Every structure is written in C-alpha cells, then in structure tokens.
Amino acid sequence: MIRLLFIGDVVGRSGRVALLEQVPTLRARWRLDFVIVNGENAAGGFGLTEAIFEDFLSVGVDAVTLGNHAFDQREALVFIERQPRLIRPVNFPAGTPGRGAALVESKSGARLLVVNVMGRIFMDALDDPFAAVKRELGACPLGEACDASVVDFHAEASSEKWAFAHFADGKASLVVGTHTHVPSADHRILAGGTGFITDVGMTGDYDSVIGMEKDEPLRIPSGRFEPAQGPATLCAIAVEIGPDGLTKTIAPVRIGGLLKGAEPDFWA
Ligand SMILES: [Fe+2]
Ligand SMILES: [Fe+2]
C-alpha cells in the first residue's frame, strides 16, 4: 500500500509555518510514502520563490504543484527549469518554462506520477485540460510506468472538477481539486477506483478572505493584498493506494487554526 498526503494551497507565512512544522511530524506518524503540496500562494500569497521551494523539500515534501499564480514571482520562470520536482499546469501554452508532470520515487522505490492542470471555467484561456492530462496519463500508464498517480486539477468550477474526475476515473489514483481555498466535504472513491475531492482547501489563516487579509477587500480596494497572519489550518487529503494503483481509503485532514480538526482513522 502507498500512503499519500496531498496538502492544499499554502498561503503566505502563516501557511508556510504550519507546513514546515507539520510535514516532518505527519510523515513520521503516518509513515507516509509521498507528500505533495500546492505552493502557488506560498510567497506573500502570490507564487513561489526558490528559497521557499527548497524549504519545502528540506522538511520532506516530495513535489510542489502550482496553478494560476505559478509565475507571479518572476524568478520562477528561471528556477523551475532546474527543479524537476516543481510542476506547473500542463496546459500552459507550448514553450512555457518547466514541466506539467513529473515522476517522483519514494524511499521504498514506489513511483508516483504527479500532474498539475488548470480548468478553464472562470479561469485563463488555456489548452484543453482533458486532452492534456489524457496525454500525460497515457504516456505513463498506472501499474506499468508508475505505481500511483495524482492529478492536481486547479480550477474554480466544481462542475468542471467533477466532470474531469469521472473522465480520469480508473486511470489516475487520485484527482484532487485546488484553487478555491475552501475544503469540500465530498471526498470519495469513484466507481473505477479513483479517489476524488472537489477541493482540498488551503493551508492558511481562515480568518481571512481565502487566505488574504480580510479588511482590504471590504474597504475601497487599494489592490495591495497581503496574506492574513493568524494561525493556519493545514488542509489536506490522505489516501491509501493499493497494488493496482487505485485508491482504497480516503480521508480529509485539517490541523490547527480555525477549522474543526480532522484526521484519518485508518492510520491511528
Ligand atoms: Fe491558490
Ligand atoms: Fe489558484
């Protein structure tokens, strides 16, 4: 069995502190094979720096996915080329620096394919996410070229996420929605064995507007959005993946901050 924890969008310093503190503890306590993190909001709410990315790897994160904020920190356009564990949406225009999928290996030798893709409803106009992911999964079949796979579907519309999850059912181990920063309560295993949650939520301060200081959007907007500074809730999804590459158990994780706590009972 492969144990995987996928952690939702880390927002600003508050989110980073929670992540750096929790990942080593959770890795050891739950004997995790893989920890994947969405880092698109880690640097002041906008994008990711190389120093922050390396901090994440240093505490035991295996790979970092991105989204619409992928290149808000311009340095990411350069350092993504030398960081094979940093993954931006696969359906960005041809010629975009970096990669949309990567294969990472656990200490025990298990191979996990990580794909990041963006939806198109209420989002930027990008290439077809369904076709792009089909290509990536087809190039690295479950049970042959990899032992497990996770698709981070970064999108606004729950309808698009559900449609995509059914499209990928049986072909990926896990489809996890990101971007709204609001955890949904619909985690489940689909008919074909793919684990799914519409949105995993963020790792940030929930006394905020999706992780950003709540006063600013309520006044005359200045455009100077800053991350909220209160204690973060780490939001994640925990799954156990069988030898067939399909999800056997799935549970939400919420640790710290304002949201009511949740932990998987199957690893107790
Ligand atoms: Fe985000
Ligand atoms: Fe986003």
PDB file of N, CA, C and O in Angstrom, residues 2 48 88 99 115 119 156 165 184 195 205 253:
ATOM      1  N   ILE A   2       0.463   2.243  -0.784  1.00  0.00           N
ATOM      2  CA  ILE A   2       1.178   3.520  -0.835  1.00  0.00           C
ATOM      3  C   ILE A   2       0.366   4.550  -0.059  1.00  0.00           C
ATOM      4  O   ILE A   2      -0.839   4.693  -0.273  1.00  0.00           O
ATOM      5  N   LEU A  48       5.793  31.554  -5.871  1.00  0.00           N
ATOM      6  CA  LEU A  48       6.732  30.751  -5.088  1.00  0.00           C
ATOM      7  C   LEU A  48       8.155  31.202  -5.431  1.00  0.00           C
ATOM      8  O   LEU A  48       8.475  31.384  -6.601  1.00  0.00           O
ATOM      9  N   ARG A  88       4.235  22.881 -12.937  1.00  0.00           N
ATOM     10  CA  ARG A  88       3.233  23.918 -13.256  1.00  0.00           C
ATOM     11  C   ARG A  88       2.143  23.305 -14.137  1.00  0.00           C
ATOM     12  O   ARG A  88       2.298  22.195 -14.651  1.00  0.00           O
ATOM     13  N   ARG A  99       7.719  22.034 -16.426  1.00  0.00           N
ATOM     14  CA  ARG A  99       7.030  20.821 -16.851  1.00  0.00           C
ATOM     15  C   ARG A  99       5.681  20.726 -16.155  1.00  0.00           C
ATOM     16  O   ARG A  99       5.496  21.266 -15.065  1.00  0.00           O
ATOM     17  N   VAL A 115       0.715  15.182 -11.794  1.00  0.00           N
ATOM     18  CA  VAL A 115       0.315  16.049 -12.914  1.00  0.00           C
ATOM     19  C   VAL A 115      -0.427  17.248 -12.339  1.00  0.00           C
ATOM     20  O   VAL A 115      -1.228  17.117 -11.422  1.00  0.00           O
ATOM     21  N   GLY A 119      -8.231  24.222 -14.865  1.00  0.00           N
ATOM     22  CA  GLY A 119      -9.524  24.272 -15.516  1.00  0.00           C
ATOM     23  C   GLY A 119      -9.656  25.567 -16.320  1.00  0.00           C
ATOM     24  O   GLY A 119      -8.800  26.451 -16.250  1.00  0.00           O
ATOM     25  N   GLU A 156     -11.776  26.639 -10.674  1.00  0.00           N
ATOM     26  CA  GLU A 156     -12.791  27.369  -9.922  1.00  0.00           C
ATOM     27  C   GLU A 156     -14.110  26.596  -9.837  1.00  0.00           C
ATOM     28  O   GLU A 156     -14.749  26.542  -8.788  1.00  0.00           O
ATOM     29  N   ALA A 165     -13.001  14.465 -13.011  1.00  0.00           N
ATOM     30  CA  ALA A 165     -12.769  13.291 -12.155  1.00  0.00           C
ATOM     31  C   ALA A 165     -13.366  12.034 -12.788  1.00  0.00           C
ATOM     32  O   ALA A 165     -12.730  10.970 -12.805  1.00  0.00           O
ATOM     33  N   SER A 184     -13.966  21.010   0.449  1.00  0.00           N
ATOM     34  CA  SER A 184     -15.297  20.444   0.226  1.00  0.00           C
ATOM     35  C   SER A 184     -15.416  19.138   1.019  1.00  0.00           C
ATOM     36  O   SER A 184     -14.415  18.545   1.412  1.00  0.00           O
ATOM     37  N   GLY A 195      -9.646   8.080  -6.300  1.00  0.00           N
ATOM     38  CA  GLY A 195     -10.011   8.938  -5.172  1.00  0.00           C
ATOM     39  C   GLY A 195     -10.237  10.349  -5.688  1.00  0.00           C
ATOM     40  O   GLY A 195      -9.583  10.788  -6.629  1.00  0.00           O
ATOM     41  N   ASP A 205      -4.637  30.967   7.014  1.00  0.00           N
ATOM     42  CA  ASP A 205      -5.488  31.515   8.083  1.00  0.00           C
ATOM     43  C   ASP A 205      -6.911  31.675   7.550  1.00  0.00           C
ATOM     44  O   ASP A 205      -7.147  32.418   6.594  1.00  0.00           O
ATOM     45  N   VAL A 253      -7.950  15.851   5.984  1.00  0.00           N
ATOM     46  CA  VAL A 253      -7.073  16.234   7.092  1.00  0.00           C
ATOM     47  C   VAL A 253      -7.224  17.737   7.308  1.00  0.00           C
ATOM     48  O   VAL A 253      -7.148  18.517   6.347  1.00  0.00           O
TER      49      VAL A 253
END
